[in-house]
mmCIF file of C-alpha atoms in Angstrom:
data_model
loop_
_atom_site.group_PDB
_atom_site.id
_atom_site.type_symbol
_atom_site.label_atom_id
_atom_site.label_comp_id
_atom_site.label_asym_id
_atom_site.label_seq_id
_atom_site.Cartn_x
_atom_site.Cartn_y
_atom_site.Cartn_z
ATOM 1 C CA MET A 641 -46.763 40.451 -5.177
ATOM 2 C CA THR A 642 -45.302 37.592 -7.475
ATOM 3 C CA THR A 643 -46.903 36.611 -10.715
ATOM 4 C CA PRO A 644 -47.160 33.291 -12.951
ATOM 5 C CA ALA A 645 -43.922 34.449 -14.754
ATOM 6 C CA ASP A 646 -41.919 34.914 -11.617
ATOM 7 C CA ASP A 647 -43.114 31.505 -10.510
ATOM 8 C CA SER A 648 -41.965 29.956 -13.508
ATOM 9 C CA VAL A 649 -38.697 31.533 -13.372
ATOM 10 C CA GLY A 650 -38.054 30.670 -9.883
ATOM 11 C CA ARG A 651 -38.847 26.807 -10.409
ATOM 12 C CA ALA A 652 -36.507 27.105 -13.403
ATOM 13 C CA ALA A 653 -33.778 28.455 -11.491
ATOM 14 C CA SER A 654 -34.169 26.227 -8.566
ATOM 15 C CA SER A 655 -34.002 23.114 -11.095
ATOM 16 C CA LEU A 656 -30.808 24.758 -12.791
ATOM 17 C CA LEU A 657 -29.372 25.223 -9.251
ATOM 18 C CA GLY A 658 -30.068 21.646 -8.384
ATOM 19 C CA LYS A 659 -28.319 20.270 -11.461
ATOM 20 C CA VAL A 660 -25.225 22.573 -11.190
ATOM 21 C CA SER A 661 -24.835 21.855 -7.371
ATOM 22 C CA THR A 662 -25.128 17.978 -7.897
ATOM 23 C CA PRO A 663 -23.325 17.165 -11.158
ATOM 24 C CA PRO A 664 -23.778 13.979 -12.778
ATOM 25 C CA THR A 665 -21.702 11.218 -11.071
ATOM 26 C CA ARG A 666 -20.971 7.779 -12.933
ATOM 27 C CA PRO A 667 -22.185 4.454 -10.906
ATOM 28 C CA GLY A 668 -19.406 3.127 -8.829
ATOM 29 C CA ALA A 669 -19.501 -0.098 -10.957
ATOM 30 C CA ARG A 670 -19.102 1.650 -13.924
ATOM 31 C CA ARG A 671 -15.862 3.415 -12.848
ATOM 32 C CA ALA A 672 -14.418 0.270 -10.981
ATOM 33 C CA LEU A 673 -14.805 -1.504 -14.271
ATOM 34 C CA VAL A 674 -12.974 1.277 -16.453
ATOM 35 C CA THR A 675 -10.328 0.998 -13.649
ATOM 36 C CA MET A 676 -9.645 -2.379 -14.014
ATOM 37 C CA GLY A 677 -10.013 -2.372 -17.563
ATOM 38 C CA SER A 678 -7.343 0.535 -18.043
ATOM 39 C CA SER A 679 -5.060 -1.524 -15.343
ATOM 40 C CA LEU A 680 -5.672 -4.503 -17.161
ATOM 41 C CA ALA A 681 -4.699 -2.838 -20.451
ATOM 42 C CA ALA A 682 -1.592 -1.224 -18.689
ATOM 43 C CA VAL A 683 -0.138 -4.632 -17.398
ATOM 44 C CA LEU A 684 -0.480 -6.096 -21.115
ATOM 45 C CA LEU A 685 1.343 -3.033 -22.602
ATOM 46 C CA ALA A 686 4.065 -3.562 -19.657
ATOM 47 C CA LEU A 687 4.135 -7.234 -20.719
ATOM 48 C CA VAL A 688 4.605 -6.047 -24.208
ATOM 49 C CA ILE A 689 7.460 -3.341 -23.744
ATOM 50 C CA SER A 690 9.251 -6.159 -21.168
ATOM 51 C CA GLY A 691 9.132 -8.421 -24.420
ATOM 52 C CA LEU A 692 10.700 -6.221 -26.405
ATOM 53 C CA LEU A 693 13.509 -5.428 -23.948
ATOM 54 C CA LEU A 694 14.266 -9.594 -23.922
ATOM 55 C CA ALA A 695 14.013 -9.392 -27.761
ATOM 56 C CA VAL A 696 16.714 -6.494 -27.713
ATOM 57 C CA THR A 697 18.899 -8.332 -25.244
ATOM 58 C CA GLY A 698 18.820 -11.677 -27.465
ATOM 59 C CA LYS A 699 16.308 -13.507 -25.378
ATOM 60 C CA ASN A 700 13.228 -15.169 -26.435
ATOM 61 C CA PRO A 701 10.062 -13.323 -24.837
ATOM 62 C CA ILE A 702 7.871 -16.129 -25.846
ATOM 63 C CA ASP A 703 10.179 -18.631 -23.903
ATOM 64 C CA ALA A 704 10.455 -16.365 -20.938
ATOM 65 C CA TYR A 705 6.539 -15.776 -20.594
ATOM 66 C CA SER A 706 5.867 -19.565 -21.030
ATOM 67 C CA LYS A 707 8.093 -20.366 -18.278
ATOM 68 C CA MET A 708 6.586 -17.800 -16.317
ATOM 69 C CA ALA A 709 2.792 -19.149 -17.121
ATOM 70 C CA GLU A 710 3.994 -22.503 -16.093
ATOM 71 C CA GLY A 711 3.743 -21.636 -12.651
ATOM 72 C CA LEU A 712 0.139 -21.241 -12.531
ATOM 73 C CA THR A 713 -0.173 -25.213 -12.336
ATOM 74 C CA ASP A 714 2.752 -25.391 -9.790
ATOM 75 C CA SER A 715 1.422 -25.496 -6.192
ATOM 76 C CA LYS A 716 5.065 -24.836 -5.095
ATOM 77 C CA ILE A 717 5.172 -21.596 -7.026
ATOM 78 C CA LEU A 718 1.667 -20.507 -5.920
ATOM 79 C CA LEU A 719 2.278 -20.822 -2.315
ATOM 80 C CA ASP A 720 5.658 -19.046 -2.687
ATOM 81 C CA MET A 721 3.430 -16.313 -4.646
ATOM 82 C CA LEU A 722 1.163 -16.075 -1.112
ATOM 83 C CA LYS A 723 4.138 -16.205 0.975
ATOM 84 C CA ARG A 724 6.095 -13.140 -0.953
ATOM 85 C CA SER A 725 2.911 -10.988 -1.051
ATOM 86 C CA THR A 726 2.154 -11.268 2.414
ATOM 87 C CA ALA A 727 4.732 -8.593 3.531
ATOM 88 C CA LEU A 728 4.052 -6.811 0.420
ATOM 89 C CA MET A 729 0.103 -6.414 1.435
ATOM 90 C CA LEU A 730 1.193 -4.914 4.771
ATOM 91 C CA SER A 731 3.627 -2.580 3.249
ATOM 92 C CA ALA A 732 1.291 -1.198 0.628
ATOM 93 C CA VAL A 733 -1.366 -0.783 3.531
ATOM 94 C CA ALA A 734 0.994 1.164 5.381
ATOM 95 C CA VAL A 735 1.926 3.451 2.581
ATOM 96 C CA ALA A 736 -1.871 3.690 1.570
ATOM 97 C CA ILE A 737 -2.893 5.146 4.777
ATOM 98 C CA GLY A 738 -0.596 7.945 4.479
ATOM 99 C CA PHE A 739 -1.493 8.569 0.756
ATOM 100 C CA LYS A 740 -5.189 8.728 1.995
ATOM 101 C CA MET A 741 -4.060 11.648 4.180
ATOM 102 C CA ASN A 742 -2.323 12.895 1.350
ATOM 103 C CA LEU A 743 0.936 12.225 3.358
ATOM 104 C CA PHE A 744 4.015 10.521 1.327
ATOM 105 C CA ASN A 745 5.395 7.897 4.189
ATOM 106 C CA ILE A 746 8.358 6.765 2.499
ATOM 107 C CA GLY A 747 9.899 5.681 5.987
ATOM 108 C CA VAL A 748 8.226 2.284 6.125
ATOM 109 C CA GLU A 749 11.623 0.653 5.651
ATOM 110 C CA GLY A 750 13.030 2.263 8.736
ATOM 111 C CA GLN A 751 9.772 1.712 10.489
ATOM 112 C CA TYR A 752 9.762 -1.892 10.163
ATOM 113 C CA THR A 753 13.345 -2.498 10.693
ATOM 114 C CA PHE A 754 13.286 -0.741 13.911
ATOM 115 C CA ALA A 755 10.154 -2.639 14.900
ATOM 116 C CA THR A 756 11.286 -6.082 13.709
ATOM 117 C CA LEU A 757 14.435 -5.882 16.032
ATOM 118 C CA ILE A 758 12.396 -4.649 19.152
ATOM 119 C CA ALA A 759 9.907 -7.473 18.816
ATOM 120 C CA ALA A 760 12.481 -10.096 18.661
ATOM 121 C CA VAL A 761 14.453 -9.024 21.251
ATOM 122 C CA ILE A 762 11.275 -8.581 23.698
ATOM 123 C CA GLY A 763 9.623 -11.863 22.027
ATOM 124 C CA ALA A 764 12.776 -13.860 23.306
ATOM 125 C CA GLN A 765 12.339 -12.392 26.977
ATOM 126 C CA LEU A 766 8.878 -13.371 27.339
ATOM 127 C CA ALA A 767 7.475 -16.370 28.665
ATOM 128 C CA LEU A 768 3.801 -16.723 28.029
ATOM 129 C CA PRO A 769 1.339 -19.346 26.759
ATOM 130 C CA ALA A 770 1.375 -19.434 22.859
ATOM 131 C CA PRO A 771 -1.546 -17.364 21.789
ATOM 132 C CA LEU A 772 -0.537 -14.708 24.454
ATOM 133 C CA HIS A 773 3.089 -14.717 23.435
ATOM 134 C CA VAL A 774 2.280 -14.434 19.636
ATOM 135 C CA THR A 775 -0.091 -11.434 20.411
ATOM 136 C CA ALA A 776 2.308 -9.935 22.596
ATOM 137 C CA ILE A 777 5.080 -9.761 19.962
ATOM 138 C CA LEU A 778 2.426 -8.488 17.301
ATOM 139 C CA VAL A 779 1.720 -5.794 19.718
ATOM 140 C CA VAL A 780 5.136 -5.205 20.522
ATOM 141 C CA ALA A 781 6.087 -4.502 16.560
ATOM 142 C CA MET A 782 2.898 -2.431 15.970
ATOM 143 C CA ALA A 783 3.821 -0.040 18.897
ATOM 144 C CA SER A 784 7.489 -0.033 17.711
ATOM 145 C CA GLY A 785 6.633 0.762 14.287
ATOM 146 C CA ALA A 786 4.110 3.535 15.427
ATOM 147 C CA ALA A 787 6.829 5.036 17.846
ATOM 148 C CA TRP A 788 9.272 5.638 14.942
ATOM 149 C CA ALA A 789 6.661 6.923 12.465
ATOM 150 C CA GLY A 790 5.509 9.195 15.564
ATOM 151 C CA LEU A 791 8.842 11.229 15.122
ATOM 152 C CA ALA A 792 8.087 12.082 11.581
ATOM 153 C CA ALA A 793 4.469 12.961 12.647
ATOM 154 C CA VAL A 794 5.761 15.353 15.611
ATOM 155 C CA LEU A 795 8.142 16.757 13.184
ATOM 156 C CA LYS A 796 5.616 17.502 10.666
ATOM 157 C CA VAL A 797 2.806 19.086 12.908
ATOM 158 C CA ARG A 798 4.997 21.043 15.622
ATOM 159 C CA ARG A 799 7.801 22.037 13.367
ATOM 160 C CA GLY A 800 6.535 21.853 9.738
ATOM 161 C CA VAL A 801 8.864 19.556 8.531
ATOM 162 C CA ASN A 802 8.009 17.805 5.175
ATOM 163 C CA GLU A 803 7.396 14.175 5.965
ATOM 164 C CA VAL A 804 9.279 13.173 3.033
ATOM 165 C CA ILE A 805 12.441 14.490 4.263
ATOM 166 C CA ALA A 806 11.504 13.395 7.693
ATOM 167 C CA THR A 807 10.896 10.037 6.947
ATOM 168 C CA ILE A 808 13.837 9.621 4.418
ATOM 169 C CA MET A 809 16.336 10.819 6.969
ATOM 170 C CA LEU A 810 14.590 8.364 9.587
ATOM 171 C CA ASN A 811 15.074 5.696 7.419
ATOM 172 C CA TYR A 812 18.870 6.043 7.593
ATOM 173 C CA ILE A 813 18.790 6.774 11.194
ATOM 174 C CA ALA A 814 16.892 3.614 11.874
ATOM 175 C CA LEU A 815 19.238 1.533 9.925
ATOM 176 C CA SER A 816 22.178 2.947 11.970
ATOM 177 C CA VAL A 817 20.445 2.730 15.357
ATOM 178 C CA VAL A 818 19.103 -1.050 14.637
ATOM 179 C CA GLN A 819 22.803 -1.937 13.710
ATOM 180 C CA TRP A 820 24.138 -0.225 16.844
ATOM 181 C CA LEU A 821 21.628 -2.000 19.196
ATOM 182 C CA PHE A 822 22.300 -5.053 17.557
ATOM 183 C CA ASP A 823 26.182 -5.256 17.548
ATOM 184 C CA ASN A 824 26.381 -3.756 21.171
ATOM 185 C CA PHE A 825 23.474 -4.997 23.048
ATOM 186 C CA PHE A 826 21.262 -7.542 21.659
ATOM 187 C CA ARG A 827 23.661 -9.864 19.529
ATOM 188 C CA ASP A 828 23.458 -13.604 20.791
ATOM 189 C CA ASP A 829 27.413 -14.219 21.622
ATOM 190 C CA SER A 830 26.451 -17.917 21.988
ATOM 191 C CA VAL A 831 25.864 -18.225 18.115
ATOM 192 C CA SER A 832 29.443 -18.719 16.319
ATOM 193 C CA GLY A 833 30.085 -18.158 12.510
ATOM 194 C CA LEU A 834 28.293 -15.804 10.120
ATOM 195 C CA ASN A 835 24.963 -16.511 10.947
ATOM 196 C CA VAL A 836 24.829 -14.004 13.764
ATOM 197 C CA LYS A 837 21.412 -12.953 15.356
ATOM 198 C CA THR A 838 19.661 -12.214 18.349
ATOM 199 C CA LYS A 839 18.483 -14.812 21.032
ATOM 200 C CA PRO A 840 15.897 -17.128 19.619
ATOM 201 C CA ILE A 841 12.116 -16.828 20.319
ATOM 202 C CA PRO A 842 10.605 -19.297 22.542
ATOM 203 C CA GLU A 843 8.445 -22.034 20.407
ATOM 204 C CA SER A 844 5.363 -20.451 22.143
ATOM 205 C CA GLY A 845 6.081 -17.056 20.127
ATOM 206 C CA TRP A 846 6.105 -18.735 16.874
ATOM 207 C CA MET A 847 3.521 -17.986 14.358
ATOM 208 C CA PRO A 848 1.765 -21.303 12.985
ATOM 209 C CA ASP A 849 2.063 -22.542 9.782
ATOM 210 C CA ILE A 850 -0.776 -22.801 7.082
ATOM 211 C CA VAL A 851 1.299 -24.887 5.054
ATOM 212 C CA ASP A 852 3.834 -26.595 6.820
ATOM 213 C CA GLY A 853 7.381 -24.711 6.098
ATOM 214 C CA ARG A 854 5.840 -22.836 3.066
ATOM 215 C CA LEU A 855 3.287 -20.343 4.406
ATOM 216 C CA ASN A 856 2.554 -19.276 7.832
ATOM 217 C CA GLY A 857 -0.333 -17.517 9.800
ATOM 218 C CA MET A 858 0.988 -14.090 8.763
ATOM 219 C CA PHE A 859 -0.804 -14.352 5.547
ATOM 220 C CA ILE A 860 -3.991 -14.507 7.446
ATOM 221 C CA VAL A 861 -3.024 -11.563 9.730
ATOM 222 C CA ALA A 862 -2.124 -9.610 6.320
ATOM 223 C CA LEU A 863 -5.482 -10.374 5.081
ATOM 224 C CA LEU A 864 -7.130 -9.151 8.091
ATOM 225 C CA VAL A 865 -5.155 -6.239 7.976
ATOM 226 C CA VAL A 866 -6.378 -5.319 4.569
ATOM 227 C CA ALA A 867 -9.744 -5.778 5.605
ATOM 228 C CA ALA A 868 -9.452 -3.494 8.483
ATOM 229 C CA TYR A 869 -7.814 -0.886 6.232
ATOM 230 C CA TRP A 870 -11.060 -1.013 4.227
ATOM 231 C CA VAL A 871 -13.476 -0.731 6.935
ATOM 232 C CA LEU A 872 -11.476 1.760 8.682
ATOM 233 C CA VAL A 873 -10.708 4.166 5.674
ATOM 234 C CA PHE A 874 -13.575 3.931 3.431
ATOM 235 C CA LYS A 875 -16.621 2.549 5.592
ATOM 236 C CA SER A 876 -15.984 4.681 9.273
ATOM 237 C CA ARG A 877 -16.596 8.118 10.219
ATOM 238 C CA PHE A 878 -12.940 8.364 10.835
ATOM 239 C CA GLY A 879 -12.056 7.230 7.412
ATOM 240 C CA PHE A 880 -14.252 10.002 6.003
ATOM 241 C CA ARG A 881 -12.579 12.814 8.155
ATOM 242 C CA LEU A 882 -9.061 11.304 6.921
ATOM 243 C CA ARG A 883 -9.848 11.247 3.614
ATOM 244 C CA ALA A 884 -11.732 14.728 3.668
ATOM 245 C CA SER A 885 -8.530 16.092 5.650
ATOM 246 C CA GLY A 886 -6.095 14.803 2.882
ATOM 247 C CA LEU A 887 -8.299 16.281 0.066
ATOM 248 C CA ASN A 888 -8.473 19.759 1.497
ATOM 249 C CA SER A 889 -7.028 20.458 4.985
ATOM 250 C CA VAL A 890 -8.339 24.061 4.834
ATOM 251 C CA ALA A 891 -12.121 23.007 4.165
ATOM 252 C CA ALA A 892 -11.799 20.009 6.679
ATOM 253 C CA ARG A 893 -10.555 22.755 9.403
ATOM 254 C CA THR A 894 -13.469 24.743 8.586
ATOM 255 C CA ALA A 895 -15.732 21.772 9.138
ATOM 256 C CA GLY A 896 -14.247 21.159 12.583
ATOM 257 C CA ILE A 897 -11.509 18.514 11.667
ATOM 258 C CA SER A 898 -8.035 19.022 12.988
ATOM 259 C CA SER A 899 -5.516 18.303 10.344
ATOM 260 C CA GLY A 900 -2.560 18.302 12.928
ATOM 261 C CA ARG A 901 -4.399 15.514 14.574
ATOM 262 C CA MET A 902 -5.386 13.501 11.647
ATOM 263 C CA ILE A 903 -1.711 13.731 10.569
ATOM 264 C CA ILE A 904 -0.447 12.330 13.767
ATOM 265 C CA ILE A 905 -2.984 9.694 14.008
ATOM 266 C CA SER A 906 -2.685 8.496 10.347
ATOM 267 C CA LEU A 907 1.020 8.030 10.650
ATOM 268 C CA LEU A 908 1.117 6.276 14.006
ATOM 269 C CA ILE A 909 -1.602 3.893 12.170
ATOM 270 C CA SER A 910 0.824 3.585 9.215
ATOM 271 C CA GLY A 911 3.785 3.005 11.324
ATOM 272 C CA ALA A 912 1.568 0.295 13.518
ATOM 273 C CA VAL A 913 1.202 -1.738 9.919
ATOM 274 C CA ALA A 914 4.728 -1.127 8.941
ATOM 275 C CA GLY A 915 5.947 -2.763 12.172
ATOM 276 C CA LEU A 916 4.073 -6.088 11.139
ATOM 277 C CA ILE A 917 6.083 -6.545 7.785
ATOM 278 C CA GLY A 918 9.030 -8.193 9.325
ATOM 279 C CA MET A 919 6.819 -10.499 11.595
ATOM 280 C CA GLN A 920 6.607 -13.205 8.688
ATOM 281 C CA ALA A 921 10.463 -13.694 9.059
ATOM 282 C CA VAL A 922 10.724 -13.267 12.675
ATOM 283 C CA MET A 923 7.794 -15.277 14.020
ATOM 284 C CA GLY A 924 7.760 -18.093 11.017
ATOM 285 C CA GLU A 925 10.835 -18.528 9.663
ATOM 286 C CA ILE A 926 14.095 -17.228 11.586
ATOM 287 C CA HIS A 927 12.579 -16.774 14.893
ATOM 288 C CA ALA A 928 15.104 -14.146 15.784
ATOM 289 C CA TYR A 929 16.303 -10.607 14.057
ATOM 290 C CA GLY A 930 19.280 -11.556 11.826
ATOM 291 C CA GLN A 931 20.400 -12.539 8.507
ATOM 292 C CA GLY A 932 17.161 -13.512 6.407
ATOM 293 C CA ILE A 933 15.166 -10.335 7.552
ATOM 294 C CA PRO A 934 14.139 -9.258 4.240
ATOM 295 C CA GLU A 935 15.033 -5.793 2.862
ATOM 296 C CA GLY A 936 13.442 -3.107 0.620
ATOM 297 C CA LEU A 937 9.937 -3.991 1.410
ATOM 298 C CA GLY A 938 9.047 -0.610 2.375
ATOM 299 C CA PHE A 939 9.986 0.828 -1.000
ATOM 300 C CA ALA A 940 8.247 -2.077 -2.779
ATOM 301 C CA GLY A 941 5.052 -1.190 -0.758
ATOM 302 C CA ILE A 942 5.085 1.919 -2.607
ATOM 303 C CA ALA A 943 4.989 0.432 -5.922
ATOM 304 C CA VAL A 944 2.250 -2.168 -4.745
ATOM 305 C CA ALA A 945 0.008 0.751 -3.378
ATOM 306 C CA LEU A 946 0.345 2.804 -6.394
ATOM 307 C CA LEU A 947 -0.488 -0.285 -8.690
ATOM 308 C CA GLY A 948 -3.567 -0.937 -6.334
ATOM 309 C CA ARG A 949 -4.604 2.465 -6.554
ATOM 310 C CA ASN A 950 -4.576 2.354 -2.638
ATOM 311 C CA HIS A 951 -7.990 0.368 -2.857
ATOM 312 C CA PRO A 952 -7.930 -3.010 -0.702
ATOM 313 C CA ALA A 953 -8.852 -5.165 -3.530
ATOM 314 C CA GLY A 954 -6.285 -3.521 -5.622
ATOM 315 C CA ILE A 955 -3.603 -4.053 -2.923
ATOM 316 C CA VAL A 956 -4.307 -7.505 -2.662
ATOM 317 C CA VAL A 957 -4.186 -8.065 -6.560
ATOM 318 C CA ALA A 958 -1.040 -6.079 -6.900
ATOM 319 C CA ALA A 959 0.930 -7.959 -4.187
ATOM 320 C CA MET A 960 -0.004 -11.406 -5.679
ATOM 321 C CA LEU A 961 1.130 -10.273 -9.142
ATOM 322 C CA PHE A 962 4.402 -8.994 -7.749
ATOM 323 C CA GLY A 963 4.496 -11.918 -5.547
ATOM 324 C CA TYR A 964 3.906 -14.309 -8.652
ATOM 325 C CA LEU A 965 6.678 -12.354 -10.597
ATOM 326 C CA ASP A 966 9.420 -12.821 -7.509
ATOM 327 C CA ALA A 967 8.379 -16.603 -7.253
ATOM 328 C CA THR A 968 8.810 -17.515 -11.005
ATOM 329 C CA SER A 969 12.522 -15.770 -11.124
ATOM 330 C CA SER A 970 13.740 -19.349 -10.296
ATOM 331 C CA ARG A 971 12.331 -20.458 -13.485
ATOM 332 C CA LEU A 972 13.607 -17.742 -15.607
ATOM 333 C CA GLN A 973 17.283 -18.352 -14.366
ATOM 334 C CA LEU A 974 17.183 -22.038 -15.083
ATOM 335 C CA ALA A 975 16.151 -20.859 -18.600
ATOM 336 C CA GLY A 976 19.203 -18.490 -18.959
ATOM 337 C CA ILE A 977 16.959 -15.375 -18.587
ATOM 338 C CA PRO A 978 18.594 -12.913 -16.220
ATOM 339 C CA ASN A 979 16.667 -12.331 -12.714
ATOM 340 C CA SER A 980 16.994 -8.692 -13.134
ATOM 341 C CA ILE A 981 14.158 -8.933 -15.858
ATOM 342 C CA ILE A 982 11.813 -9.501 -13.133
ATOM 343 C CA GLU A 983 12.670 -5.914 -11.225
ATOM 344 C CA VAL A 984 12.372 -4.188 -14.786
ATOM 345 C CA MET A 985 9.023 -5.823 -15.524
ATOM 346 C CA GLN A 986 7.666 -4.665 -12.289
ATOM 347 C CA ALA A 987 8.937 -1.154 -12.598
ATOM 348 C CA ILE A 988 7.497 -1.116 -16.207
ATOM 349 C CA ILE A 989 4.134 -2.459 -14.853
ATOM 350 C CA VAL A 990 3.825 0.439 -12.291
ATOM 351 C CA LEU A 991 4.870 2.908 -14.673
ATOM 352 C CA THR A 992 2.378 2.098 -17.273
ATOM 353 C CA VAL A 993 -0.282 1.340 -14.829
ATOM 354 C CA VAL A 994 0.066 4.957 -13.041
ATOM 355 C CA ILE A 995 0.193 6.518 -16.749
ATOM 356 C CA VAL A 996 -2.708 4.566 -18.450
ATOM 357 C CA ASN A 997 -4.722 5.036 -15.053
ATOM 358 C CA GLU A 998 -4.056 8.842 -14.716
ATOM 359 C CA SER A 999 -4.962 9.355 -18.493
ATOM 360 C CA THR A 1000 -8.090 7.457 -18.194
ATOM 361 C CA THR A 1001 -8.879 9.416 -14.883
ATOM 362 C CA ARG A 1002 -8.233 12.673 -16.621
ATOM 363 C CA ALA A 1003 -10.457 12.003 -19.530
ATOM 364 C CA MET A 1004 -13.504 10.530 -17.552
ATOM 365 C CA ASN A 1005 -13.359 13.778 -15.462
ATOM 366 C CA ARG A 1006 -13.201 15.999 -18.761
ATOM 367 C CA ARG A 1007 -16.308 14.128 -19.994
ATOM 368 C CA THR A 1008 -18.058 14.507 -16.676
ATOM 369 C CA ALA A 1009 -17.389 18.404 -16.989
ATOM 370 C CA ASP A 1010 -18.691 18.366 -20.595
ATOM 371 C CA GLN A 1011 -21.690 16.615 -19.470
ATOM 372 C CA THR A 1012 -22.352 19.177 -16.994
ATOM 373 C CA ALA A 1013 -21.459 22.202 -19.067
ATOM 374 C CA ARG A 1014 -24.129 20.626 -21.743
ATOM 375 C CA GLN A 1015 -26.776 20.344 -19.098
ATOM 376 C CA LEU A 1016 -25.748 23.834 -17.745
ATOM 377 C CA GLU A 1017 -26.392 25.372 -21.073
ATOM 378 C CA ALA A 1018 -29.466 23.259 -21.888
ATOM 379 C CA SER A 1019 -31.088 24.240 -18.377
ATOM 380 C CA THR A 1020 -30.165 28.081 -19.359
ATOM 381 C CA THR A 1021 -31.662 27.841 -22.706
ATOM 382 C CA SER A 1022 -34.971 26.227 -20.894
ATOM 383 C CA THR A 1023 -34.991 28.849 -18.274
ATOM 384 C CA SER A 1024 -34.753 31.790 -20.850
ATOM 385 C CA THR A 1025 -37.476 29.918 -22.884
ATOM 386 C CA SER A 1026 -39.695 29.554 -19.885
ATOM 387 C CA ALA A 1027 -39.308 33.152 -18.612
ATOM 388 C CA VAL A 1028 -40.360 34.720 -22.174
ATOM 389 C CA THR A 1029 -43.121 32.345 -22.664
ATOM 390 C CA ALA A 1030 -44.660 33.413 -19.244
#
């Protein structure tokens, strides 16, 4: 038989358990504002540090930043920024998909290099109407990138090989295999001189330009890929399972989520996106595989993904920032400022953003824990008082 005192204690205990099991959370908008504020502060800090480095080397940081700021009113610089940010967005999304699964896919470099060659070779052999031809080349590029990333996935799941080691080794293997295939099978012997390349892709396989000669349709494709990443990872059931498996594979497995299956799927998707990185050059500029295919974009994507905190909006902004810095490098050279300062500035920005954001996140987590502890203490006191009164 229960007494009024028991009922009072029960109600208080239920209230206490409810508060403990659902700790206070911050509104999403406020958290986003804090993240944006910390990132902006980190970028400003990086500019200050870069300015000090310029001053130490005998360069005027005010002149350098003035030259860079002039690009904001130059349409050519802005178009070059969009062009350079295209491949960076794709590379960052490829990396971010792995990050969300708690996988460090640093094999994007090898994946897009292999996919670029295969897509250029097959694209040159096809004879299709323009829309179908363009689509077929994109599909081949995605399938090739996914196939190369799938090797690391199989090694991870079947043999327990760490994906960092596997993807590093596959980067070197891809570069060697691509060079061997190009030199012995796919090189266009009709082209003389140093500008060696594969057979050209017919005009039906060219990506249309948005701005003639300055920006092609791969920019739109990149934005669509970012949007698809947002829907797939942040708004779908599959994305929830992927993120849950990445956060705690044991708990996810208990809930019926196969971590091995999610590893394979996430790496295949990551490789498929990586396969699109070189398509801006192949389908919009060179129309073949050869000199002019950009290098290092796989590693640059890691920096952009970290700077954008693996969020779609953050990735777009970070890619634009890096693209703008690269686009203004010519202005700095004309002013007698070494081009290497851009790379130094990009590295400092990534480091400061990661450090500041990590410090901010830890501070927010500590504050949340302190609030939870205070509420727990207040609830315990209230429960004891209610029990004694009853």
